[in-house]
Short mmCIF file of C-alpha atoms and ligand atoms in Angstrom, two decimals:
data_model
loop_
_atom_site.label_atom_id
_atom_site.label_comp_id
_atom_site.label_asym_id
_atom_site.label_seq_id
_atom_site.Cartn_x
_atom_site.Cartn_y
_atom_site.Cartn_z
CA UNK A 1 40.10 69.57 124.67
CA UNK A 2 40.09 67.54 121.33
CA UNK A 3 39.51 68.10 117.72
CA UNK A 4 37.08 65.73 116.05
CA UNK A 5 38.96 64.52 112.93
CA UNK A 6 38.51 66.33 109.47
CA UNK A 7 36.21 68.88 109.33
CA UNK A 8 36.80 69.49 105.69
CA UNK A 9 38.95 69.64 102.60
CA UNK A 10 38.86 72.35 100.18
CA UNK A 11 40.34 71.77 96.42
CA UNK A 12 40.31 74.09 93.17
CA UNK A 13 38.09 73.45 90.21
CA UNK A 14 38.35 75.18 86.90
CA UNK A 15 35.16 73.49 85.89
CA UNK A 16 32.25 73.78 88.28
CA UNK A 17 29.30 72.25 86.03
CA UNK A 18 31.86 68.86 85.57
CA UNK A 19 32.37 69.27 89.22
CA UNK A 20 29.07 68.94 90.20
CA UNK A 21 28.44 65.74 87.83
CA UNK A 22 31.16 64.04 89.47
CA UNK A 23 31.14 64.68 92.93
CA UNK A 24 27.23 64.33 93.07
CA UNK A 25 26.01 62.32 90.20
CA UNK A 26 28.90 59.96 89.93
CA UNK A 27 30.37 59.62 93.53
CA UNK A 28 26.57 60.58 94.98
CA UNK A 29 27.37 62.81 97.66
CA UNK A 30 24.97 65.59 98.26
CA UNK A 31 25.49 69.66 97.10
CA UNK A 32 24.47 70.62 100.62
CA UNK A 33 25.90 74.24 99.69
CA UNK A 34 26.10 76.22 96.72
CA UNK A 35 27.62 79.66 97.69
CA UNK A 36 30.18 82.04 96.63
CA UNK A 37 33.90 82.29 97.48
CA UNK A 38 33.55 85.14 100.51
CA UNK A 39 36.89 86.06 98.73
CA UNK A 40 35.67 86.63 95.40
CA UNK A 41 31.67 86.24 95.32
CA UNK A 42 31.91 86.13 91.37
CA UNK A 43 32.76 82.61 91.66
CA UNK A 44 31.38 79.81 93.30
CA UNK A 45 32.25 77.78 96.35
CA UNK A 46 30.28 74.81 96.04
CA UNK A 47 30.02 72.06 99.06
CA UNK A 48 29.10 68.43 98.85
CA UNK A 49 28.65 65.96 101.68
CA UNK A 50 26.62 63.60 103.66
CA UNK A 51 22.84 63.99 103.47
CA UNK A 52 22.83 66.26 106.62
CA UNK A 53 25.67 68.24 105.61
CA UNK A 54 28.28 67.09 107.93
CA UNK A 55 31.76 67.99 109.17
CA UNK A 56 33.26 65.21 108.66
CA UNK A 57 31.62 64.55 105.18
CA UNK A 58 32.73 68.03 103.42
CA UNK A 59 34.30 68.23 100.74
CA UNK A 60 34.72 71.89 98.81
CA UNK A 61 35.56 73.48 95.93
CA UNK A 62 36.46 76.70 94.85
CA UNK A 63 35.51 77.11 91.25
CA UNK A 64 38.45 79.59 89.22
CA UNK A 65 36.80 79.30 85.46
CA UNK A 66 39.91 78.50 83.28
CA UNK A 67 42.11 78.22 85.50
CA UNK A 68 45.12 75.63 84.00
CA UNK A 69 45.88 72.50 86.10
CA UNK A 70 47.83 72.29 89.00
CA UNK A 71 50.01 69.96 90.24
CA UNK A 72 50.94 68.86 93.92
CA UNK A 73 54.15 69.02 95.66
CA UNK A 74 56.41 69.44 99.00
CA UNK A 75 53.77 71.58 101.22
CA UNK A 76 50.45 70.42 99.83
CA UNK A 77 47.93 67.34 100.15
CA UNK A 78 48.34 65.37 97.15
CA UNK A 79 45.69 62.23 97.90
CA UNK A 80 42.09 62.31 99.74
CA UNK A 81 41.07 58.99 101.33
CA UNK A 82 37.15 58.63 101.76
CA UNK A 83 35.82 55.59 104.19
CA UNK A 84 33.82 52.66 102.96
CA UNK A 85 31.77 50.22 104.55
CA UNK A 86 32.48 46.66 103.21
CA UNK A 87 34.88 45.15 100.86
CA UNK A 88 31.96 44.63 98.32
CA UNK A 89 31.74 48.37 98.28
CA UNK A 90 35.03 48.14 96.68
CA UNK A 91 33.82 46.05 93.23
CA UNK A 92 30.94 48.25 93.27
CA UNK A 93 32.79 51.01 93.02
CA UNK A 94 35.30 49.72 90.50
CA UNK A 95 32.42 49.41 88.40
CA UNK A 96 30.75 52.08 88.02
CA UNK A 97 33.88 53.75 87.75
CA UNK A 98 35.08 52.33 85.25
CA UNK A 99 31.63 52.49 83.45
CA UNK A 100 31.65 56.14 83.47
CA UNK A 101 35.61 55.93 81.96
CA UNK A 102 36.98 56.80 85.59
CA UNK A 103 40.95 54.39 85.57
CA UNK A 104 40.95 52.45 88.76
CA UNK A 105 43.70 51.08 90.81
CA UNK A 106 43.00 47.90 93.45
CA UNK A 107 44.68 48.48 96.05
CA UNK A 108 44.95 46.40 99.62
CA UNK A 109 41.17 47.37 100.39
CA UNK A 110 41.80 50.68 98.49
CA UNK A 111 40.35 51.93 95.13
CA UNK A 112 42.18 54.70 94.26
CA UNK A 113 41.32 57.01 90.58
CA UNK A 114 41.42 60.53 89.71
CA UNK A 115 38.57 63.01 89.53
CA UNK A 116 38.04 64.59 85.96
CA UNK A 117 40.84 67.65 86.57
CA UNK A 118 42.96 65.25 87.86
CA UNK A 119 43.10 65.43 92.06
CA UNK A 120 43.87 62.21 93.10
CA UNK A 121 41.22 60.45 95.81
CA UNK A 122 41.05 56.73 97.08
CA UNK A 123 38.44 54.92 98.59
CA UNK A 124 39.02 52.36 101.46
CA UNK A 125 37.45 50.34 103.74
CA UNK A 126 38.78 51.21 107.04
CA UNK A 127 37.32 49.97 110.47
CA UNK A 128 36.42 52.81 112.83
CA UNK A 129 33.41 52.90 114.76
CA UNK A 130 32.78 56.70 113.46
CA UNK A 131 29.77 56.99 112.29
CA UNK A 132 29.10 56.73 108.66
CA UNK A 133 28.29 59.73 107.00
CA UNK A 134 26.16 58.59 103.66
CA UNK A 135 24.72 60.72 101.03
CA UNK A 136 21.12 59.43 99.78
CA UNK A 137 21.82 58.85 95.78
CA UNK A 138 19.01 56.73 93.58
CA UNK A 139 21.40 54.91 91.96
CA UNK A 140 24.26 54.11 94.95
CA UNK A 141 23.17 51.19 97.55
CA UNK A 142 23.30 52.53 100.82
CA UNK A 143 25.64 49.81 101.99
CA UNK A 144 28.36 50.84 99.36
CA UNK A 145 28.19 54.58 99.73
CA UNK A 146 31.32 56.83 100.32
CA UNK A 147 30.98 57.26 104.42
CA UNK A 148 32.83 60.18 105.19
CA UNK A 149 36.60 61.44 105.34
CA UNK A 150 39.06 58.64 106.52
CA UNK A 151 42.54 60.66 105.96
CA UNK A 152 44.55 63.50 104.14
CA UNK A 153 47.71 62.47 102.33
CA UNK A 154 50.15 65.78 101.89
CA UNK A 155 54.11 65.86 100.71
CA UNK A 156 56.38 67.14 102.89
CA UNK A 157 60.21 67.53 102.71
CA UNK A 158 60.97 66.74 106.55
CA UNK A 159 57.64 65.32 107.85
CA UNK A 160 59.24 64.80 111.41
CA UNK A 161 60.09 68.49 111.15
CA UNK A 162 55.99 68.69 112.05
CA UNK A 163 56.08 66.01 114.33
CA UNK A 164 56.16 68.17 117.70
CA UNK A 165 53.83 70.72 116.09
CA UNK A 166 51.04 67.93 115.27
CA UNK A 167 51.13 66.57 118.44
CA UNK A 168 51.69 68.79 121.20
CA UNK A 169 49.91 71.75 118.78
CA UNK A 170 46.94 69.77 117.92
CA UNK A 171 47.00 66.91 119.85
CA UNK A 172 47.59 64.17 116.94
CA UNK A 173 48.87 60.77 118.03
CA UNK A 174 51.63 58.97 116.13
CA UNK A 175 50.54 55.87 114.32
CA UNK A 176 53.22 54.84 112.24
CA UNK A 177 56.48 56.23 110.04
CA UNK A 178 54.97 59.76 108.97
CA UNK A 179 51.37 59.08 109.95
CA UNK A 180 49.24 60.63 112.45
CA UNK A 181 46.02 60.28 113.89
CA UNK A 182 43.37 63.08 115.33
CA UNK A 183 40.93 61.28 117.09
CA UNK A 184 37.84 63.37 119.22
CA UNK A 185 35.36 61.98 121.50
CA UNK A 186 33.26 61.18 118.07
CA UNK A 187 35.51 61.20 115.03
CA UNK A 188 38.94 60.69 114.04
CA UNK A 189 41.00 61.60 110.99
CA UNK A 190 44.34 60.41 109.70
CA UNK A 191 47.14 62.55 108.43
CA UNK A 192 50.18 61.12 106.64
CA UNK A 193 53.05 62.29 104.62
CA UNK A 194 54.87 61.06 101.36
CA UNK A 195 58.16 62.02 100.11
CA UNK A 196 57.71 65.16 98.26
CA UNK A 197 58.39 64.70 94.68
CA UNK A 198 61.35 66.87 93.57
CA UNK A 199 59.42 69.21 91.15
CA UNK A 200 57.77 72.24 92.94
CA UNK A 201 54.04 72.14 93.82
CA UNK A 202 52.11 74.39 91.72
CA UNK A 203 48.30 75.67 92.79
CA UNK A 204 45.79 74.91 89.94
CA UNK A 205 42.78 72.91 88.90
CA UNK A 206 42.36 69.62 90.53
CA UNK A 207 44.69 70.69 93.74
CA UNK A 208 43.79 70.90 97.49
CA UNK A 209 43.93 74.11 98.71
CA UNK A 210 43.84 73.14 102.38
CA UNK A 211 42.38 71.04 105.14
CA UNK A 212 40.21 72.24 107.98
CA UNK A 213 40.16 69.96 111.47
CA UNK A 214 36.87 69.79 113.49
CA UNK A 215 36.84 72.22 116.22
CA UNK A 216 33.93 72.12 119.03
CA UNK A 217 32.17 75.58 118.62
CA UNK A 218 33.34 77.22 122.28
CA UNK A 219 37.15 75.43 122.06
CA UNK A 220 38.07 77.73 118.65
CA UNK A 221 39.63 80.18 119.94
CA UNK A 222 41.58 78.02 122.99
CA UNK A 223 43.20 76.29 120.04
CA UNK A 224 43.91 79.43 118.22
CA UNK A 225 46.10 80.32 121.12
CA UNK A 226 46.98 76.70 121.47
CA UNK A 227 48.42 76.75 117.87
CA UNK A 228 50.55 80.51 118.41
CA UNK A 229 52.10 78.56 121.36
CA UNK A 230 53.29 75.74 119.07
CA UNK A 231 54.74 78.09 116.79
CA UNK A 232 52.31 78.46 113.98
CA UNK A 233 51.26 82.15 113.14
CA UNK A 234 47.40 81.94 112.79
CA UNK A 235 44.85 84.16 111.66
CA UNK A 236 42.08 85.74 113.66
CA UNK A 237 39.22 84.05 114.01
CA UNK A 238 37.35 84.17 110.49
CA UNK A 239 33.20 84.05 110.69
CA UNK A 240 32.54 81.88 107.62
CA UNK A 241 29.36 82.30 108.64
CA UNK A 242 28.40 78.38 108.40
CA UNK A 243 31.20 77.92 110.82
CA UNK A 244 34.18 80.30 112.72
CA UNK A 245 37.65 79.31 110.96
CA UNK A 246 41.39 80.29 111.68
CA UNK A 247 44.34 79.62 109.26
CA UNK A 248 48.02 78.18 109.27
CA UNK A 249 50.94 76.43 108.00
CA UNK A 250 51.69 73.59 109.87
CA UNK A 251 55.67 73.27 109.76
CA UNK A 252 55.46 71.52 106.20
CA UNK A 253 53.74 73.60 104.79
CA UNK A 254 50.34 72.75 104.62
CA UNK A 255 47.95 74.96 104.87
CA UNK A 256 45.54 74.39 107.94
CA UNK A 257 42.38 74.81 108.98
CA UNK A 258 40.04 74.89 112.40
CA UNK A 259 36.86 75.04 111.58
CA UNK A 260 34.35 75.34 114.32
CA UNK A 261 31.29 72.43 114.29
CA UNK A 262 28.27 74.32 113.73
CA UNK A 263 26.31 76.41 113.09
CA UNK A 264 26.54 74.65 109.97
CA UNK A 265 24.54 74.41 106.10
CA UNK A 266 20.88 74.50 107.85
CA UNK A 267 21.66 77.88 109.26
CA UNK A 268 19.71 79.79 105.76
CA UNK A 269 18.15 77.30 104.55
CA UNK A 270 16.09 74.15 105.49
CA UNK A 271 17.93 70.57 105.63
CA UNK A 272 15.73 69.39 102.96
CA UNK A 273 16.08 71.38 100.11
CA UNK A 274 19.96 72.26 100.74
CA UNK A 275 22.43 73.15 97.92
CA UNK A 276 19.08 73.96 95.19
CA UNK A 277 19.56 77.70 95.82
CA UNK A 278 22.46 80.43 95.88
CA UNK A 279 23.33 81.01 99.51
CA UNK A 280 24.41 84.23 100.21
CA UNK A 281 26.17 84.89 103.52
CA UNK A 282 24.30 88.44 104.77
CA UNK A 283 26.93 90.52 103.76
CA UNK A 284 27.15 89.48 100.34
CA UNK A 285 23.10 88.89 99.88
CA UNK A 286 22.41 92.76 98.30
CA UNK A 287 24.76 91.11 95.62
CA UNK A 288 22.27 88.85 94.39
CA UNK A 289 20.82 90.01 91.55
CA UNK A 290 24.15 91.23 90.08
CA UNK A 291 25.77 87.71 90.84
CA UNK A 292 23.28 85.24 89.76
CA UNK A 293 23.11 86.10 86.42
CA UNK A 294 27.32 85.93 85.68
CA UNK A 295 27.94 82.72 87.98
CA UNK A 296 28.23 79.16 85.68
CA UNK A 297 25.02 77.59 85.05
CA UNK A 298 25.11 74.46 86.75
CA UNK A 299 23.59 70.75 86.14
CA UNK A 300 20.75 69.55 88.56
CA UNK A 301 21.82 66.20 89.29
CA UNK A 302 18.89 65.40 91.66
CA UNK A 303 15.51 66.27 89.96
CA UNK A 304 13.24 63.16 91.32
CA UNK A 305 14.25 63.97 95.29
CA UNK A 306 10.95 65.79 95.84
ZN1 ZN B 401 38.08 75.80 104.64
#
């Protein structure tokens, strides 16, 4: 049994329309799912990705409207690494960055910048022979387009304090001082601590709120079971309906995900016109008319597709 790398990361926004022109426009991934928070359905929970909608790809966000910065600390990821092709990618990316007023930072084949509430993400080239998972975007060469998760960064107080719990829990190989890596039969996805700053993490715009790991769809609940053994105390087994999920802290803190591979974003509606519509999970969809009209009006960042 093995996990197949990041499955996805979920963050806070307090701004979902700026959200949107970022993460699509600007960085081009696609809004494979625009949904509500099965928490709070007055809000959204919006989904970009790869063109297909990928694990592996996913990056969320639940939208709290107002909601004051955050700030990251011991316990929480503080960084999100995306995979690029090619070094070129890199100048490319600087760029058009910079010409949409996004501060850059070269780094040894990193770019690393902040997204408009202020969560931190890098892009790197990094040689894995993953697949890459690529967004179509008019304006974004396919050869320099973000490819998919590479790695998590989190702070942690006592990072080998989770060492045992990483890798006989989940089954994460060691790869350096505080690094790990979770590698499946088709993905892989890093995992590495920094030294926690001293002020205390805080929850708030522009934060992760946790990382989910890719779980084959009949394995979930082996690992659930798995991760009780190791000492975690996870939740039951959540239907999310685009995937099964169960939640814990690993020993730092961090909150975890497994999030089962499949059924996936094509389950309600059709690959093609993904994201254009308010999903509704079944249980919530006799909430439609009430909802639709008091969600945020969004931007449509892809008119010309069809
Ligand atoms: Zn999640």
């Amino acid at each position: 049994m093995k996990l197949e790398g990041i499955h996805h990361v979920t963050c806070i926004t307090a701004d979902a329309p700026g959200n949107v022109d970022f993460y699509a426009r600007v960085l081009g991934l696609r809004l494979v799912k625009k949904t509500v928070n099965q928490d709070d359905p007055t809000v959204y929970h919006l989904f970009y990705a790869d063109e297909r909608g990928s694990a592996g790809a996913d990056i969320t966000f639940f939208e709290y409207p107002g909601i004051p910065r955050g700030r990251a600390g011991a316990g929480m990821v503080h960084s999100i690494t995306f995979r690029l092709g090619a070094e070129t990618a890199l100048d490319f990316w600087a760029e058009r960055l910079g010409a949409e007023g996004v501060e850059t930072e070269r780094a040894d084949g990193a770019l690393q910048f902040s997204d408009p509430e202020g969560l931190r993400l890098e892009l790197a080239v990094v040689d894995v022979p993953d697949e890459p998972l690529v967004a179509d975007s008019p304006d974004i060469p396919r050869e320099h387009a973000i490819q998919g998760f590479d790695s998590v960064r989190a702070y942690s107080r006592a990072p080998s304090a989770s060492a045992a719990f990483l890798e006989q829990g989940l089954g994460f190989q060691p790869r350096g001082e505080n690094e790990w890596e979770l590698r499946g039969d088709r993905r892989g996805g890093r995992y590495v601590y920094d030294e926690a700053p001293e002020e205390r993490g805080l929850g708030g715009a522009g934060t992760v709120h946790h990382v989910a790991w890719a779980s084959p769809p009949d394995e979930l609940d082996e690992w659930r079971h798995r991760v009780a053994a190791a000492g975690a105390s996870p939740t039951p087994e959540i239907d999310r309906f685009y995937f099964k999920s169960v939640y814990f802290r690993e020993p730092s803190g961090v909150l975890f995900e497994l999030a089962t591979i499949g059924p996936g974003f094509t389950t309600d509606e059709p690959l093609e016109t993904l994201g254009e519509r308010l999903s509704l999970p079944p249980r919530f969809e006799h909430l439609r008319d009430e909802l639709e009209p008091v969600l945020t009006p969004l931007p449509d960042v892809r008119p010309a597709r069809r």
